[in-house]
mmCIF file of C-alpha atoms in Angstrom:
data_model
loop_
_atom_site.group_PDB
_atom_site.id
_atom_site.type_symbol
_atom_site.label_atom_id
_atom_site.label_comp_id
_atom_site.label_asym_id
_atom_site.label_seq_id
_atom_site.Cartn_x
_atom_site.Cartn_y
_atom_site.Cartn_z
ATOM 1 C CA MET A 9 124.863 147.783 142.565
ATOM 2 C CA PRO A 10 122.388 148.447 144.134
ATOM 3 C CA LEU A 11 119.878 151.615 142.763
ATOM 4 C CA GLU A 12 121.069 153.842 145.637
ATOM 5 C CA PRO A 13 121.085 157.992 145.592
ATOM 6 C CA PHE A 14 124.582 160.540 145.239
ATOM 7 C CA ARG A 15 125.045 163.838 145.380
ATOM 8 C CA ARG A 16 125.123 165.705 142.819
ATOM 9 C CA GLY A 17 125.289 169.865 143.285
ATOM 10 C CA PRO A 18 121.988 171.018 145.679
ATOM 11 C CA THR A 19 120.018 167.884 143.919
ATOM 12 C CA TRP A 20 120.115 164.238 145.018
ATOM 13 C CA TRP A 21 120.553 161.661 141.641
ATOM 14 C CA ALA A 22 120.309 157.552 141.680
ATOM 15 C CA ARG A 23 123.157 155.325 140.186
ATOM 16 C CA GLY A 24 122.635 151.699 139.521
ATOM 17 C CA ARG A 25 120.429 148.634 139.000
ATOM 18 C CA VAL A 26 117.108 147.290 140.164
ATOM 19 C CA GLU A 27 118.203 143.039 140.857
ATOM 20 C CA TYR A 28 115.331 141.341 142.245
ATOM 21 C CA LEU A 29 116.343 137.273 143.698
ATOM 22 C CA GLY A 30 120.207 138.990 142.792
ATOM 23 C CA ALA A 31 120.378 139.132 139.481
ATOM 24 C CA PRO A 32 120.507 142.878 137.641
ATOM 25 C CA ILE A 33 117.111 143.074 136.034
ATOM 26 C CA THR A 34 117.340 147.211 134.240
ATOM 27 C CA ASP A 35 120.017 149.229 132.946
ATOM 28 C CA TYR A 36 121.952 150.907 134.799
ATOM 29 C CA TYR A 37 120.852 154.386 136.358
ATOM 30 C CA ARG A 38 122.154 157.815 136.407
ATOM 31 C CA CYS A 39 119.891 160.163 135.962
ATOM 32 C CA SER A 40 118.265 162.847 138.588
ATOM 33 C CA THR A 41 115.597 161.781 141.715
ATOM 34 C CA GLY A 42 113.947 165.607 142.100
ATOM 35 C CA ALA A 43 114.595 165.828 145.594
ATOM 36 C CA SER A 44 117.332 167.774 147.228
ATOM 37 C CA GLU A 45 117.072 166.037 150.591
ATOM 38 C CA GLU A 46 118.485 161.420 150.848
ATOM 39 C CA ALA A 47 115.587 160.385 152.868
ATOM 40 C CA GLY A 48 113.676 161.608 149.839
ATOM 41 C CA ALA A 49 116.805 160.373 147.215
ATOM 42 C CA TRP A 50 115.714 157.285 149.342
ATOM 43 C CA ASP A 51 112.423 157.001 148.874
ATOM 44 C CA TRP A 52 112.474 157.608 144.799
ATOM 45 C CA CYS A 53 114.955 154.559 144.802
ATOM 46 C CA ARG A 54 112.771 152.097 147.524
ATOM 47 C CA ALA A 55 109.461 153.580 144.805
ATOM 48 C CA GLU A 56 110.904 152.935 141.947
ATOM 49 C CA GLU A 57 112.768 149.503 142.770
ATOM 50 C CA GLU A 58 109.228 147.886 143.767
ATOM 51 C CA ARG A 59 106.903 149.101 140.411
ATOM 52 C CA GLN A 60 110.559 147.966 138.164
ATOM 53 C CA ILE A 61 110.487 144.489 140.470
ATOM 54 C CA ARG A 62 106.117 144.898 139.726
ATOM 55 C CA ARG A 63 106.721 145.011 136.198
ATOM 56 C CA HIS A 64 109.032 142.157 135.896
ATOM 57 C CA VAL A 65 107.297 139.536 138.425
ATOM 58 C CA LEU A 66 103.674 140.520 137.125
ATOM 59 C CA GLY A 67 104.629 141.835 133.052
ATOM 60 C CA GLU A 68 104.294 145.086 131.293
ATOM 61 C CA ASP A 69 100.832 145.393 132.904
ATOM 62 C CA ALA A 70 101.410 145.864 136.240
ATOM 63 C CA GLU A 71 100.918 149.547 136.465
ATOM 64 C CA THR A 72 98.142 149.950 134.627
ATOM 65 C CA GLN A 73 96.317 147.110 135.311
ATOM 66 C CA PRO A 74 97.152 146.498 139.422
ATOM 67 C CA PRO A 75 95.867 142.691 140.030
ATOM 68 C CA ALA A 76 92.216 142.266 141.393
ATOM 69 C CA LYS A 77 93.659 139.229 144.147
ATOM 70 C CA PHE A 78 96.029 138.526 145.442
ATOM 71 C CA THR A 79 99.216 136.645 144.101
ATOM 72 C CA PHE A 80 101.723 134.309 144.935
ATOM 73 C CA ALA A 81 103.993 137.098 142.891
ATOM 74 C CA ASP A 82 102.950 139.726 145.859
ATOM 75 C CA ALA A 83 103.811 137.642 148.491
ATOM 76 C CA VAL A 84 107.208 136.469 146.878
ATOM 77 C CA LEU A 85 107.141 140.739 146.270
ATOM 78 C CA LEU A 86 106.903 141.491 149.832
ATOM 79 C CA TYR A 87 109.620 138.114 151.323
ATOM 80 C CA LYS A 88 113.166 138.563 151.379
ATOM 81 C CA PRO A 89 114.687 136.327 150.959
ATOM 82 C CA SER A 90 117.796 134.066 151.540
ATOM 83 C CA GLU A 91 120.635 133.418 148.165
ATOM 84 C CA ALA A 92 119.269 129.560 148.657
ATOM 85 C CA ASP A 93 115.480 130.411 148.715
ATOM 86 C CA ALA A 94 115.672 132.747 145.900
ATOM 87 C CA GLY A 95 117.086 130.405 143.752
ATOM 88 C CA TYR A 96 114.355 127.960 145.186
ATOM 89 C CA LEU A 97 111.652 130.569 144.503
ATOM 90 C CA VAL A 98 112.811 131.017 140.564
ATOM 91 C CA PRO A 99 111.370 128.252 139.280
ATOM 92 C CA ILE A 100 108.482 128.846 141.897
ATOM 93 C CA LEU A 101 107.356 131.291 140.400
ATOM 94 C CA THR A 102 106.759 129.735 136.832
ATOM 95 C CA LYS A 103 104.456 127.633 138.134
ATOM 96 C CA LEU A 104 102.593 129.534 140.953
ATOM 97 C CA GLY A 105 102.820 133.735 140.280
ATOM 98 C CA SER A 106 100.115 134.623 138.539
ATOM 99 C CA MET A 107 97.567 132.174 141.274
ATOM 100 C CA ALA A 108 96.226 133.668 143.649
ATOM 101 C CA VAL A 109 96.942 133.004 147.419
ATOM 102 C CA ALA A 110 93.581 132.297 148.351
ATOM 103 C CA ASP A 111 93.410 129.229 146.025
ATOM 104 C CA ILE A 112 97.327 127.824 146.498
ATOM 105 C CA THR A 113 96.543 124.023 148.770
ATOM 106 C CA PRO A 114 98.715 122.686 150.347
ATOM 107 C CA LYS A 115 98.140 120.246 148.037
ATOM 108 C CA LEU A 116 99.252 122.057 145.088
ATOM 109 C CA VAL A 117 101.825 122.372 147.210
ATOM 110 C CA ARG A 118 103.415 119.319 147.675
ATOM 111 C CA GLU A 119 102.117 117.297 144.400
ATOM 112 C CA LEU A 120 104.711 120.556 143.336
ATOM 113 C CA GLY A 121 107.845 119.498 144.926
ATOM 114 C CA GLY A 122 107.442 115.793 141.827
ATOM 115 C CA GLU A 123 107.169 118.513 138.571
ATOM 116 C CA LEU A 124 109.636 120.803 139.966
ATOM 117 C CA TYR A 125 112.258 118.090 140.293
ATOM 118 C CA PRO A 126 110.864 114.672 139.700
ATOM 119 C CA LYS A 127 114.819 112.653 140.959
ATOM 120 C CA ALA A 128 115.167 114.468 143.196
ATOM 121 C CA SER A 129 114.321 112.418 146.966
ATOM 122 C CA ALA A 130 111.162 113.206 149.519
ATOM 123 C CA ASP A 131 113.265 115.961 151.476
ATOM 124 C CA THR A 132 114.636 118.110 149.178
ATOM 125 C CA TRP A 133 111.140 118.310 147.429
ATOM 126 C CA VAL A 134 110.397 119.773 151.528
ATOM 127 C CA ARG A 135 113.434 122.168 151.658
ATOM 128 C CA HIS A 136 113.857 123.489 147.086
ATOM 129 C CA VAL A 137 109.380 123.808 147.284
ATOM 130 C CA VAL A 138 106.785 123.386 150.263
ATOM 131 C CA THR A 139 110.119 125.478 152.964
ATOM 132 C CA PRO A 140 109.794 128.845 150.370
ATOM 133 C CA VAL A 141 106.250 128.664 149.741
ATOM 134 C CA ARG A 142 105.219 128.230 153.267
ATOM 135 C CA SER A 143 108.155 131.037 154.520
ATOM 136 C CA VAL A 144 107.275 133.140 151.151
ATOM 137 C CA ILE A 145 102.832 133.089 152.025
ATOM 138 C CA ASN A 146 103.194 132.726 156.301
ATOM 139 C CA ASN A 147 104.895 136.375 155.904
ATOM 140 C CA ALA A 148 102.549 137.566 153.378
ATOM 141 C CA HIS A 149 99.387 137.127 156.134
ATOM 142 C CA ASP A 150 102.201 138.086 159.083
ATOM 143 C CA LEU A 151 101.653 141.639 156.952
ATOM 144 C CA GLY A 152 98.278 142.003 156.814
ATOM 145 C CA HIS A 153 97.355 140.458 153.145
ATOM 146 C CA CYS A 154 96.225 137.485 153.458
ATOM 147 C CA ALA A 155 95.721 133.943 155.238
ATOM 148 C CA PRO A 156 98.731 131.375 156.525
ATOM 149 C CA ILE A 157 98.638 128.316 155.155
ATOM 150 C CA ARG A 158 99.350 125.035 156.800
ATOM 151 C CA ILE A 159 102.001 122.597 155.082
ATOM 152 C CA LYS A 160 103.027 118.625 156.390
ATOM 153 C CA GLY A 161 105.959 117.011 154.391
ATOM 154 C CA TYR A 162 105.583 114.107 153.201
ATOM 155 C CA SER A 163 105.299 110.601 154.839
ATOM 156 C CA LYS A 164 106.874 107.552 154.837
ATOM 157 C CA GLU A 165 105.573 105.303 152.868
ATOM 158 C CA GLU A 166 106.097 109.029 150.222
ATOM 159 C CA ARG A 167 109.773 109.379 151.062
ATOM 160 C CA VAL A 168 109.710 105.472 150.274
ATOM 161 C CA ALA A 169 108.178 105.310 147.154
ATOM 162 C CA GLN A 170 110.295 108.096 145.512
ATOM 163 C CA ASP A 171 113.313 106.411 146.183
ATOM 164 C CA LEU A 172 111.417 103.184 144.686
ATOM 165 C CA LYS A 173 111.458 104.956 141.599
ATOM 166 C CA ARG A 174 114.359 107.458 141.661
ATOM 167 C CA GLY A 175 115.972 104.384 142.387
ATOM 168 C CA ARG A 176 118.102 105.830 145.782
ATOM 169 C CA LYS A 177 117.669 106.060 148.770
ATOM 170 C CA SER A 178 117.828 109.127 151.269
ATOM 171 C CA ARG A 179 118.397 109.648 154.470
ATOM 172 C CA VAL A 180 121.651 107.205 154.662
ATOM 173 C CA LYS A 181 123.011 106.834 157.753
ATOM 174 C CA LYS A 182 125.831 109.070 158.086
ATOM 175 C CA THR A 183 128.881 107.680 159.844
ATOM 176 C CA PRO A 184 129.755 110.146 162.294
ATOM 177 C CA GLY A 185 133.685 111.846 162.230
ATOM 178 C CA SER A 186 136.138 109.810 165.069
ATOM 179 C CA TRP A 187 139.721 110.272 166.912
ATOM 180 C CA GLU A 188 140.821 107.586 164.623
ATOM 181 C CA TRP A 189 139.905 108.902 161.554
ATOM 182 C CA LEU A 190 140.744 111.676 162.473
ATOM 183 C CA LEU A 191 144.657 110.601 163.148
ATOM 184 C CA LYS A 192 144.611 108.991 159.597
ATOM 185 C CA PHE A 193 143.570 111.459 158.138
ATOM 186 C CA ARG A 194 145.922 114.127 159.557
ATOM 187 C CA GLN A 195 148.368 111.860 158.135
ATOM 188 C CA HIS A 196 147.457 112.059 154.453
ATOM 189 C CA ALA A 197 146.294 115.872 154.273
ATOM 190 C CA PRO A 198 147.231 118.808 154.055
ATOM 191 C CA ARG A 199 148.052 121.691 156.871
ATOM 192 C CA ARG A 200 145.434 123.461 156.146
ATOM 193 C CA HIS A 201 142.891 120.156 155.612
ATOM 194 C CA ALA A 202 144.076 118.827 159.063
ATOM 195 C CA ALA A 203 143.803 121.842 160.423
ATOM 196 C CA LEU A 204 140.354 122.000 159.322
ATOM 197 C CA ALA A 205 139.399 118.619 160.170
ATOM 198 C CA MET A 206 140.854 118.975 163.882
ATOM 199 C CA PHE A 207 138.866 121.993 164.261
ATOM 200 C CA MET A 208 135.774 121.190 163.289
ATOM 201 C CA PHE A 209 135.751 118.015 165.707
ATOM 202 C CA MET A 210 137.321 119.129 168.717
ATOM 203 C CA THR A 211 135.041 122.067 168.212
ATOM 204 C CA GLY A 212 131.053 121.012 166.437
ATOM 205 C CA ALA A 213 131.797 124.433 163.964
ATOM 206 C CA ARG A 214 130.004 123.691 160.741
ATOM 207 C CA ILE A 215 132.131 124.140 157.422
ATOM 208 C CA SER A 216 130.695 127.070 156.470
ATOM 209 C CA GLN A 217 131.436 128.796 160.130
ATOM 210 C CA ALA A 218 134.632 127.427 159.956
ATOM 211 C CA VAL A 219 136.094 128.912 156.384
ATOM 212 C CA ALA A 220 134.291 132.398 157.371
ATOM 213 C CA MET A 221 136.708 132.639 160.931
ATOM 214 C CA HIS A 222 139.311 135.979 159.862
ATOM 215 C CA PRO A 223 142.185 135.734 162.742
ATOM 216 C CA ASP A 224 142.548 138.498 163.601
ATOM 217 C CA ARG A 225 138.010 139.198 164.241
ATOM 218 C CA HIS A 226 137.890 135.103 165.727
ATOM 219 C CA LEU A 227 141.266 134.178 166.985
ATOM 220 C CA ARG A 228 142.328 134.499 170.202
ATOM 221 C CA LEU A 229 144.482 132.237 170.966
ATOM 222 C CA ASP A 230 146.788 133.801 173.925
ATOM 223 C CA GLN A 231 143.644 133.132 176.139
ATOM 224 C CA ASN A 232 142.526 129.549 174.186
ATOM 225 C CA MET A 233 139.693 131.370 172.949
ATOM 226 C CA VAL A 234 138.369 131.539 169.288
ATOM 227 C CA CYS A 235 134.521 132.583 167.548
ATOM 228 C CA ILE A 236 132.905 130.771 165.767
ATOM 229 C CA PRO A 237 130.943 132.848 163.028
ATOM 230 C CA ALA A 238 127.217 133.038 162.984
ATOM 231 C CA ALA A 239 124.766 130.777 162.222
ATOM 232 C CA LYS A 240 120.984 129.445 161.434
ATOM 233 C CA GLY A 241 119.710 131.914 164.424
ATOM 234 C CA HIS A 242 122.411 132.386 166.003
ATOM 235 C CA ASP A 243 124.995 134.925 167.508
ATOM 236 C CA ASP A 244 128.775 134.973 167.073
ATOM 237 C CA ARG A 245 129.975 132.927 170.207
ATOM 238 C CA TRP A 246 133.100 132.917 171.958
ATOM 239 C CA ILE A 247 134.436 128.972 173.661
ATOM 240 C CA THR A 248 137.444 128.256 175.853
ATOM 241 C CA VAL A 249 139.513 125.020 172.746
ATOM 242 C CA PRO A 250 142.123 123.505 174.995
ATOM 243 C CA GLN A 251 146.268 124.230 174.123
ATOM 244 C CA GLU A 252 146.715 121.025 172.167
ATOM 245 C CA LEU A 253 144.045 123.327 169.272
ATOM 246 C CA VAL A 254 145.886 126.006 169.967
ATOM 247 C CA ARG A 255 149.345 124.603 168.952
ATOM 248 C CA GLU A 256 147.558 123.835 165.798
ATOM 249 C CA LEU A 257 146.022 127.363 165.016
ATOM 250 C CA ALA A 258 148.507 129.213 165.715
ATOM 251 C CA SER A 259 150.999 127.065 163.540
ATOM 252 C CA LEU A 260 149.147 128.021 159.997
ATOM 253 C CA PRO A 261 150.313 131.160 158.250
ATOM 254 C CA ARG A 262 148.504 133.964 157.616
ATOM 255 C CA LEU A 263 146.224 132.830 154.966
ATOM 256 C CA TYR A 264 145.134 134.177 151.430
ATOM 257 C CA PRO A 265 142.594 132.668 149.718
ATOM 258 C CA ARG A 266 142.911 131.954 145.795
ATOM 259 C CA GLY A 267 142.194 134.950 143.259
ATOM 260 C CA PHE A 268 140.998 137.126 146.298
ATOM 261 C CA GLU A 269 143.021 140.315 146.466
ATOM 262 C CA ARG A 270 146.016 140.596 149.104
ATOM 263 C CA THR A 271 144.079 142.500 151.833
ATOM 264 C CA GLN A 272 143.511 142.446 155.586
ATOM 265 C CA ASP A 273 139.584 142.195 155.004
ATOM 266 C CA ASN A 274 140.435 138.798 152.950
ATOM 267 C CA LEU A 275 143.039 137.026 154.684
ATOM 268 C CA ARG A 276 141.098 133.125 156.436
ATOM 269 C CA VAL A 277 141.985 131.390 159.692
ATOM 270 C CA PHE A 278 142.186 127.829 157.278
ATOM 271 C CA GLY A 279 143.052 130.264 153.579
ATOM 272 C CA PHE A 280 140.139 128.796 151.399
ATOM 273 C CA ALA A 281 137.488 130.610 149.559
ATOM 274 C CA ASP A 282 133.923 129.211 150.425
ATOM 275 C CA ARG A 283 132.174 125.509 152.135
ATOM 276 C CA SER A 284 133.222 123.956 148.560
ATOM 277 C CA SER A 285 137.178 124.449 148.255
ATOM 278 C CA PRO A 286 138.274 122.308 150.663
ATOM 279 C CA ARG A 287 136.302 119.059 148.522
ATOM 280 C CA LYS A 288 139.419 118.376 146.155
ATOM 281 C CA GLY A 289 141.834 117.776 148.522
ATOM 282 C CA TRP A 290 140.173 115.939 151.889
ATOM 283 C CA ALA A 291 139.081 113.506 148.820
ATOM 284 C CA LYS A 292 142.493 113.129 148.353
ATOM 285 C CA ALA A 293 143.515 112.771 152.396
ATOM 286 C CA CYS A 294 140.896 110.490 152.124
ATOM 287 C CA LYS A 295 142.364 108.299 149.456
ATOM 288 C CA LEU A 296 145.414 108.538 150.218
ATOM 289 C CA ALA A 297 144.615 107.464 154.323
ATOM 290 C CA GLY A 298 142.862 104.446 153.375
ATOM 291 C CA ILE A 299 140.095 105.190 154.709
ATOM 292 C CA ASP A 300 136.235 106.401 154.285
ATOM 293 C CA LEU A 301 135.640 109.264 152.572
ATOM 294 C CA LEU A 302 133.097 111.017 155.514
ATOM 295 C CA PRO A 303 132.324 114.125 154.447
ATOM 296 C CA PHE A 304 132.617 117.886 156.546
ATOM 297 C CA HIS A 305 129.449 118.212 157.935
ATOM 298 C CA ALA A 306 129.913 114.390 159.729
ATOM 299 C CA ALA A 307 133.864 114.058 160.102
ATOM 300 C CA GLY A 308 132.993 117.349 162.520
ATOM 301 C CA ARG A 309 129.277 118.109 163.328
ATOM 302 C CA HIS A 310 128.395 114.508 163.676
ATOM 303 C CA GLY A 311 131.628 113.371 164.654
ATOM 304 C CA PHE A 312 131.707 115.964 167.717
ATOM 305 C CA GLY A 313 128.070 114.767 169.379
ATOM 306 C CA GLN A 314 128.502 111.124 168.684
ATOM 307 C CA GLU A 315 132.420 111.408 170.109
ATOM 308 C CA MET A 316 131.124 113.752 173.921
ATOM 309 C CA ASN A 317 127.595 111.733 173.290
ATOM 310 C CA VAL A 318 127.818 108.141 173.144
ATOM 311 C CA ARG A 319 131.953 107.434 173.234
ATOM 312 C CA GLN A 320 132.144 110.125 176.487
ATOM 313 C CA GLY A 321 128.455 110.435 177.954
ATOM 314 C CA ILE A 322 129.104 114.333 178.967
ATOM 315 C CA ASP A 323 126.205 115.428 180.512
ATOM 316 C CA GLU A 324 123.896 117.472 176.958
ATOM 317 C CA LYS A 325 123.367 120.981 178.267
ATOM 318 C CA ALA A 326 127.878 120.573 178.243
ATOM 319 C CA ALA A 327 127.100 119.198 174.898
ATOM 320 C CA GLY A 328 124.713 121.794 173.143
ATOM 321 C CA GLU A 329 126.117 124.914 174.441
ATOM 322 C CA PHE A 330 129.685 123.937 173.521
ATOM 323 C CA GLY A 331 128.544 123.051 170.067
ATOM 324 C CA GLY A 332 125.978 125.203 169.265
ATOM 325 C CA TRP A 333 122.891 123.762 169.763
ATOM 326 C CA SER A 334 119.566 125.032 171.708
ATOM 327 C CA ASP A 335 117.283 121.746 171.677
ATOM 328 C CA THR A 336 119.324 119.499 172.818
ATOM 329 C CA SER A 337 116.397 117.221 171.631
ATOM 330 C CA LEU A 338 118.113 118.393 168.110
ATOM 331 C CA MET A 339 121.191 117.172 168.450
ATOM 332 C CA ARG A 340 120.588 113.388 170.881
ATOM 333 C CA ARG A 341 117.722 113.309 167.733
ATOM 334 C CA THR A 342 120.322 113.633 164.307
ATOM 335 C CA TYR A 343 123.913 114.081 166.225
ATOM 336 C CA THR A 344 123.884 110.658 167.847
ATOM 337 C CA HIS A 345 124.087 107.313 166.297
ATOM 338 C CA ALA A 346 124.020 103.510 167.302
ATOM 339 C CA GLU A 347 127.389 102.210 167.450
ATOM 340 C CA GLN A 348 128.117 98.681 168.320
ATOM 341 C CA THR A 349 124.895 98.160 169.353
ATOM 342 C CA ALA A 350 125.498 94.258 169.565
ATOM 343 C CA GLU A 351 128.919 94.448 171.227
ATOM 344 C CA LYS A 352 126.733 96.717 173.710
ATOM 345 C CA ILE A 353 123.652 94.671 173.887
ATOM 346 C CA HIS A 354 125.150 91.179 174.256
ATOM 347 C CA GLU A 355 127.629 92.666 176.379
ATOM 348 C CA ALA A 356 124.314 94.525 178.678
ATOM 349 C CA GLN A 357 123.286 91.340 178.600
ATOM 350 C CA LEU A 358 126.008 89.635 180.943
ATOM 351 C CA ARG A 359 126.002 92.488 182.929
ATOM 352 C CA GLY A 360 122.496 91.578 183.735
ATOM 353 C CA LEU A 361 123.091 87.788 183.771
ATOM 354 C CA ARG A 362 126.313 88.077 186.316
ATOM 355 C CA ALA A 363 124.764 91.028 189.007
ATOM 356 C CA ALA A 364 121.608 88.268 188.982
ATOM 357 C CA GLU A 365 123.836 84.559 189.522
ATOM 358 C CA GLU A 366 125.720 86.808 192.315
ATOM 359 C CA ARG A 367 121.987 87.170 194.005
ATOM 360 C CA THR A 368 120.684 84.240 193.521
ATOM 361 C CA LYS A 369 123.564 82.396 193.643
ATOM 362 C CA LEU A 370 122.343 79.783 191.107
ATOM 363 C CA THR A 371 123.710 79.715 187.571
ATOM 364 C CA LEU A 372 122.467 80.206 183.639
ATOM 365 C CA PHE A 373 123.344 77.209 182.661
ATOM 366 C CA SER A 374 123.155 74.595 185.482
ATOM 367 C CA ALA A 375 120.143 75.807 186.589
ATOM 368 C CA GLY A 376 118.936 74.875 182.793
ATOM 369 C CA ALA A 377 120.707 71.265 183.641
ATOM 370 C CA SER A 378 118.416 70.752 186.692
ATOM 371 C CA LYS A 379 115.393 70.799 185.296
ATOM 372 C CA ARG A 380 116.736 69.191 182.782
ATOM 373 C CA LYS A 381 117.625 65.977 184.596
ATOM 374 C CA GLU A 382 114.051 66.602 186.632
ATOM 375 C CA ARG A 383 112.015 66.283 183.032
ATOM 376 C CA ALA A 384 114.147 62.815 182.282
#
């Protein structure tokens, strides 16, 4: 547990461990803070955490020999990373931790991607290296410690070259879910997998949002409403869903994820512990149904975007609001896909041809025949 104060007699003590990037870096504390007020005890805990983290990152001499320059490690100490970013920062710190932020250039950061992850794609380099480094340095800039940094992404040529080097293509075109795919999947899927797939396809919810839903906190089925949990800058949002989906959700028993204690707080609508829990049953259902193994995101959120915007032609404002896209251009750019391209183009060309023939009272082939006759 993180370091926290507790009252013991007339004074406040501290207990717990100091953690850094989600892992403990000290032994367990159980000692007096010397404070008679809770606020003073909290100040002691925060100061001790900062001292121990500085020692952990900068070395044992950090207290007696403070750095003369503002380093990347100093910038990390000021940053509050997400769980994923915390993991990405660990190998970056081994390379850049002791460097002055002023000496870190965009070129150096971009090259670090290939050094740390030689077999990964250029897109992975952006997510695992470029984005965390940029976030750390610009956060320190906002706090007045250094200049900001701008790091452009990798070019198409760099991305293709890396794909050739590793023998694998990145940005593989996603196949979005469809009603046909969903109906076949549901014929062979376990009950909660079938409900999960239907829910994501009909609401645009992400897998992480769906598995986090609690039946008492996120469902108002008597009002045909469900709450999509917060994600990626969006707050919790309540949406009205059709009666067919209400019946599907109402038919699910109250479920506890495997390994969870059977308490009220641990109930989940679909009964999965996390986003990876449904994977095995999902893959088995696709195999039994003889359909493509679509990832959760492609079957659900991409399927919703494609169905609404391309197949059904719903206006993008309505689709974006219901599906949780604040930027509808992102929805169009990323979550819609070309489908039946040749057939649509041929049909459109023939529609144009027939309309022109009607207007001119000529046909393409008769006009061609007349020209050939004249030339003869």
